Coordinates of C-alpha atoms and ligand atoms in Angstrom, one line a residue:
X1 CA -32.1 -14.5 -1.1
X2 CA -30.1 -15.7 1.9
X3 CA -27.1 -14.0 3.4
X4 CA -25.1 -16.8 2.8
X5 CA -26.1 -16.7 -0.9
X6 CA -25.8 -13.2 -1.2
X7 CA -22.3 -13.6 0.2
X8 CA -21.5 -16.4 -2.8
X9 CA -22.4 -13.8 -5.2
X10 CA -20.5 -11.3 -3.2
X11 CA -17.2 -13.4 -3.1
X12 CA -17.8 -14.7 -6.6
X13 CA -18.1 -11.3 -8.1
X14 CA -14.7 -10.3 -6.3
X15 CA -13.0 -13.1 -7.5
X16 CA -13.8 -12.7 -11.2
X17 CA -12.6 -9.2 -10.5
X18 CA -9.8 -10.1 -9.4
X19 CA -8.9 -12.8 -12.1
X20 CA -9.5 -9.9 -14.5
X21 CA -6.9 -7.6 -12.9
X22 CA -4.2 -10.7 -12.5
X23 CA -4.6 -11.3 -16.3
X24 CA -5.6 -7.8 -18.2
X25 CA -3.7 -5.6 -16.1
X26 CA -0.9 -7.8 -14.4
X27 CA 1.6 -7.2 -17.0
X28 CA 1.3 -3.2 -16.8
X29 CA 1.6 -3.3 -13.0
X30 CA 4.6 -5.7 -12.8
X31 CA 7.3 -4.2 -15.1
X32 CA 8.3 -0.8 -14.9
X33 CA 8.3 0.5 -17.9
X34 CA 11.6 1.1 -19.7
X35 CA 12.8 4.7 -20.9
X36 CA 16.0 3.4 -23.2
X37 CA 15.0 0.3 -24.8
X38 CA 17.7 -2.5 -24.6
X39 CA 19.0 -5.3 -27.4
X40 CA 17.5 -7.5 -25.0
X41 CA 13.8 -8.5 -25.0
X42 CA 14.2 -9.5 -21.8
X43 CA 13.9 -7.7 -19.0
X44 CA 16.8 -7.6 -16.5
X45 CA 16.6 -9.2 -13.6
X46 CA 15.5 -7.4 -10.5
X47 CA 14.9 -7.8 -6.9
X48 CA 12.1 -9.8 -5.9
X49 CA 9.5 -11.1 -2.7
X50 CA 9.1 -15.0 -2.3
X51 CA 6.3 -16.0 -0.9
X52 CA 7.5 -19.0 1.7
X53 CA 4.3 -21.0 2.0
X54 CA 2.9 -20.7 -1.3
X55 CA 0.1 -18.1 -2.8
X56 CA -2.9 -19.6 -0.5
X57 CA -2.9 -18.2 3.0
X58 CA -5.4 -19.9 5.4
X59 CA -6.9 -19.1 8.6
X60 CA -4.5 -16.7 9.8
X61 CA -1.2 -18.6 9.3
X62 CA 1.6 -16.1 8.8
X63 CA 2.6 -14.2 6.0
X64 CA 6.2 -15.7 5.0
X65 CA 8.4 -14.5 2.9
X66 CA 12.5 -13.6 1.7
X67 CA 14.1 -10.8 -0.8
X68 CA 16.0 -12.3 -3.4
X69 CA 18.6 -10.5 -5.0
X70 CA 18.5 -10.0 -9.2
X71 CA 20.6 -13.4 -8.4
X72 CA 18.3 -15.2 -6.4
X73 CA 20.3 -15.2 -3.1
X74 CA 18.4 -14.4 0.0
X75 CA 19.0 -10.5 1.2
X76 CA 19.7 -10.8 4.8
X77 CA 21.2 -6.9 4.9
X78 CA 18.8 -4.2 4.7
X79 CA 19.1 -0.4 5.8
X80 CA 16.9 1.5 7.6
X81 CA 14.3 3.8 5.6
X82 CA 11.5 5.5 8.3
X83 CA 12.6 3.7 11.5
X84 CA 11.9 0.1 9.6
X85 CA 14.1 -2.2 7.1
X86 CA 10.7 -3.2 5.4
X87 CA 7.2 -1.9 5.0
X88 CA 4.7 -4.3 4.1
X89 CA 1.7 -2.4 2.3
X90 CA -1.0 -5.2 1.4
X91 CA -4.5 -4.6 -0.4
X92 CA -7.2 -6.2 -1.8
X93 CA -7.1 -6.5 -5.5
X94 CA -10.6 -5.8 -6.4
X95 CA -11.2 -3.6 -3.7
X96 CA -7.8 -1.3 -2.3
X97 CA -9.5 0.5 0.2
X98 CA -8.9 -3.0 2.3
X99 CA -5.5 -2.1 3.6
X100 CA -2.8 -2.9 6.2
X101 CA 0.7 -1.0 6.6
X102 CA 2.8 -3.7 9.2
X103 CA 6.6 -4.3 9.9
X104 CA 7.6 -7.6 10.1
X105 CA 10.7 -9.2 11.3
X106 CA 13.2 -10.6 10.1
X107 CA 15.3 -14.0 11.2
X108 CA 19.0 -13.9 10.5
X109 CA 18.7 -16.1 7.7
X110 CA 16.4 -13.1 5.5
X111 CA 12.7 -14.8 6.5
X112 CA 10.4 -12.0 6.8
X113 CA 7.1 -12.7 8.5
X114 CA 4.2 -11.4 10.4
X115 CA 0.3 -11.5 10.7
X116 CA -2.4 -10.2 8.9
X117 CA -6.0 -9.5 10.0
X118 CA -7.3 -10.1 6.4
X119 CA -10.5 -12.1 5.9
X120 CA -11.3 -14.3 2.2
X121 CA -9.9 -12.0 -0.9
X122 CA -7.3 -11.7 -3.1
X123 CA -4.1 -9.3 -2.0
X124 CA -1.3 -7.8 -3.2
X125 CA 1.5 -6.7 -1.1
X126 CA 4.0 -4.4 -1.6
X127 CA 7.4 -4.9 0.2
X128 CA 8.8 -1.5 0.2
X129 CA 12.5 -1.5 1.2
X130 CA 16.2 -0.8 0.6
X131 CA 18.4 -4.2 0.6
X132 CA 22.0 -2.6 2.0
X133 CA 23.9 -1.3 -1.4
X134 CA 20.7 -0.8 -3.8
X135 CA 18.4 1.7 -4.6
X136 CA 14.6 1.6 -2.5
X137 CA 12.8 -1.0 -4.0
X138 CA 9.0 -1.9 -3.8
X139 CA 8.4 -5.5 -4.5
X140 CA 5.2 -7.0 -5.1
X141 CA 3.3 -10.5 -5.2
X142 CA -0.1 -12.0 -5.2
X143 CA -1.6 -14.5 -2.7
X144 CA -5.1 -15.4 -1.3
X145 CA -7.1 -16.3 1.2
X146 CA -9.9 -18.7 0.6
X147 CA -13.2 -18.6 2.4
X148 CA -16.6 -16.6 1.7
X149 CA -15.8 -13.0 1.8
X150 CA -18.3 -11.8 4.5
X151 CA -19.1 -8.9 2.0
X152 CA -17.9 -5.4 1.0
X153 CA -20.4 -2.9 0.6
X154 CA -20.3 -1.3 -3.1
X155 CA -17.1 0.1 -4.2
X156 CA -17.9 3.8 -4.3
X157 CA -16.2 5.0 -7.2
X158 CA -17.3 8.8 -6.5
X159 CA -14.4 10.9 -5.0
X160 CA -14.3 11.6 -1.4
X161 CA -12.8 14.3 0.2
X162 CA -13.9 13.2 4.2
X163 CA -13.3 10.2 6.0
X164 CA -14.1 9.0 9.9
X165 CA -11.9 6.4 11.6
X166 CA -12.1 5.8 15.0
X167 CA -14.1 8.9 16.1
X168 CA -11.2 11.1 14.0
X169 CA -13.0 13.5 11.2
X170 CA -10.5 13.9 8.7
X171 CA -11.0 16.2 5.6
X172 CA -8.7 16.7 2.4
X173 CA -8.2 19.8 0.4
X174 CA -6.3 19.1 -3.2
X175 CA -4.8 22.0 -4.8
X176 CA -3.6 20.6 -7.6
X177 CA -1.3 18.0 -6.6
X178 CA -0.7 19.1 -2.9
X179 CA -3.0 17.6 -0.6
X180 CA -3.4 18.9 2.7
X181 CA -5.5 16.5 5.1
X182 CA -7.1 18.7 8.7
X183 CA -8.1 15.6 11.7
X184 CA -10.6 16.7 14.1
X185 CA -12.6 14.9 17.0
X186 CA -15.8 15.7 18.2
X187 CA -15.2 19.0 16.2
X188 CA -11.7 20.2 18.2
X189 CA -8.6 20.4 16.5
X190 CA -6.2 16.9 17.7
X191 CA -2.6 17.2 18.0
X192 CA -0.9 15.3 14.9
X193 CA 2.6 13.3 16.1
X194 CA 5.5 12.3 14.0
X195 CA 4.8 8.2 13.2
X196 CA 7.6 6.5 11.7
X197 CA 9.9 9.5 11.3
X198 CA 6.8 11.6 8.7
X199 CA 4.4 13.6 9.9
X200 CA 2.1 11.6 8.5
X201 CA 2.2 8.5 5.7
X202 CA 0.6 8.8 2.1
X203 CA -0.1 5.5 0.4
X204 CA -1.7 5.2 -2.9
X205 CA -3.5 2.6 -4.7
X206 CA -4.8 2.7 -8.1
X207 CA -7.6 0.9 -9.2
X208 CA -7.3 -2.0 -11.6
X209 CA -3.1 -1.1 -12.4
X210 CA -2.6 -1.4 -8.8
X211 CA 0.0 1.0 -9.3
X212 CA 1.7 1.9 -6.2
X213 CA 2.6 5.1 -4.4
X214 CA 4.0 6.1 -0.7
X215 CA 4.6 10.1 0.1
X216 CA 6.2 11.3 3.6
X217 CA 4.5 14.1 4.7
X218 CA 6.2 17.6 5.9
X219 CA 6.5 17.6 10.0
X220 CA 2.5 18.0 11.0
X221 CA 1.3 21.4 11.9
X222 CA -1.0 21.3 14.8
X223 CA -3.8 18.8 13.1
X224 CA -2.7 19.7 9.7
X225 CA -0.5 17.7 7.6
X226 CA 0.6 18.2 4.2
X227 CA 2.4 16.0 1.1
X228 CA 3.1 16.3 -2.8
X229 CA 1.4 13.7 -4.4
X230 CA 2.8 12.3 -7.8
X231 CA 1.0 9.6 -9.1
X232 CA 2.5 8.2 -12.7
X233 CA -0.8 7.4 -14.0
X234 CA -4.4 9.2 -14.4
X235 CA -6.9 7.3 -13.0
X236 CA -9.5 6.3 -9.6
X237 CA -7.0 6.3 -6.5
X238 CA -7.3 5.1 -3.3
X239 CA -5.3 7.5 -0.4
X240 CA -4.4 5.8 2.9
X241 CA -3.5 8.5 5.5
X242 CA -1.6 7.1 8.0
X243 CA -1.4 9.6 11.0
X244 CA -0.9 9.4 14.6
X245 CA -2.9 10.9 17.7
X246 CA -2.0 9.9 21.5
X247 CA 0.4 7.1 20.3
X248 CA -2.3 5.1 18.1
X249 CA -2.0 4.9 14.1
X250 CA -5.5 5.6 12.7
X251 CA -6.3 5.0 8.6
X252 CA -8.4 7.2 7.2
X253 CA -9.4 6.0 3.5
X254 CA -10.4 8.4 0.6
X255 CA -11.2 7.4 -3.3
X256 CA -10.0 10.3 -5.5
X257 CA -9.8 10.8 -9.4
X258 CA -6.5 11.7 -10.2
X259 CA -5.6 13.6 -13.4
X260 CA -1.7 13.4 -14.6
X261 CA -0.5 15.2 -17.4
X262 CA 1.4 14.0 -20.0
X263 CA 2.2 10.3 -20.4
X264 CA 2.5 8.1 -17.0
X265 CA 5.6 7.0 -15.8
X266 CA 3.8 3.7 -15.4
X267 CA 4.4 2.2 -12.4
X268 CA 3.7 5.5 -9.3
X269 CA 6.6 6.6 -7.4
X270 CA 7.8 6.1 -4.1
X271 CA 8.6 9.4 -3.3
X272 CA 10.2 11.5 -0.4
X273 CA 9.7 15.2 -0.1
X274 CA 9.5 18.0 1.6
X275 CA 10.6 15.3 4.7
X276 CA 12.2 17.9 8.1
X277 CA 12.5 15.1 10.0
X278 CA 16.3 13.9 10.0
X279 CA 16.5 9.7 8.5
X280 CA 19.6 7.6 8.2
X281 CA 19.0 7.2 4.5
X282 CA 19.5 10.5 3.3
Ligands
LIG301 CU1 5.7 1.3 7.3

């Protein structure tokens, strides 16, 4: 078999993947789930991304996009929420652990855009962000790019609980639901700094639901930092630890299996705790 036709297959198998998620678990992962039914069967209407230049991105063209309000007018007023107005958390569908965490900018008339470094897949991004006068909101949509992936290697579905980036050893220990991640190079503690007003940045992915979380971590201790974690659904999760070491954000990516009693919220949680640092939104 060629590389090119093992790359076909590659792509193909991603995008079936990915059509499955859109269709069998798009409707779980869009709503939130109500606590007091309404009357209505309808769901009200709620803030929302569009996309400016369609759902097909090609060749590294910008990502475009506005907030609408639940009326549809552009939000041009956002406030500040971890030293940004918006944090743009995009993923590949079929495969989470392929992740970016930018800030774009905004014109005056509410057109949000930046680039992406993203080769052929299917995303989602989530536009996590607090239009001036409403609550935090984390708004999501689809788009692609087209092309022949150039191949992932197997998603390993067995938990991890060490990852390298960039020369940085970093190792998690989960008790229970706190989860306290260590960063080491060449086997020497590294001095952790604050990035973005956290000591470090949790974002979750779940598999399939693409359910959505972002924790803030308590200031970092030497190389240690530590957050809560409360996922609204049971399930394979993908962890992005965003941390930062002589002024350069590193990523380092773990797959856990997460285990949530009760009945899931639905939906994850943006949540903020345990934050020391002082932020203009609380
Ligand atoms: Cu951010």
């Amino acid at each position: 078999m060629t590389q090119l036709m093992r790359n076909r297959i590659v792509f193909i198998l991603v995008a079936v993947g990915a059509f499955v998620l859109a269709f069998g678990f798009g409707q779980v992962a869009g709503h939130k789930k109500d606590a007091t039914p309404k009357d209505s069967s309808k769901p009200a209407p709620t803030y929302s991304v569009k996309l400016l230049d369609g759902d097909v991105l090609k060749d590294k063209q910008p990502l475009r996009f506005e907030v609408l309000d639940p009326k549809g007018k552009v939000v041009t007023e956002f406030d500040t929420v971890h030293e940004k107005k918006l944090h743009l958390i995009v993923v590949e569908k079929g495969d989470p652990r392929v992740y970016e965490h930018v800030h774009p900018t905004m014109a005056s008339d509410g057109t949000w855009s930046t680039t992406l470094e993203l080769g052929p897949g299917f995303y989602r991004l989530y536009a996590d962000t607090k239009p001036s006068g409403a609550d935090g909101q984390v708004l999501t949509a689809d788009f692609s790019e087209p092309g022949i992936s150039a191949g992932m290697p197997a998603f390993n579905v067995r938990a991890t609980d060490t990852a390298t980036v960039d020369g940085y050893d970093v190792a998690l220990k989960a008790d229970g639901m706190a989860y306290t991640f260590t960063v080491t190079k060449d086997g020497k503690p590294v001095t952790l700094q604050p990035y973005l007003g956290a000591g470090g940045h949790l974002v979750g992915i779940r598999t399939e639901s693409l359910d959505y979380l972002h924790a803030h971590a308590m200031a970092a201790q030497g190389n240690t930092v530590g957050f809560h974690v409360a996922p609204g659904n049971s399930g394979l999760w993908v962890l992005h630890l965003d941390f930062q070491v002589d002024g350069k954000v590193h990523d380092a990516t773990f797959v856990r299996r997460i285990e949530v009693d009760g009945p899931g919220s639905g939906m994850g949680e943006h949540m903020d705790m345990g934050d020391m640092e002082g932020h203009d939104h609380h």
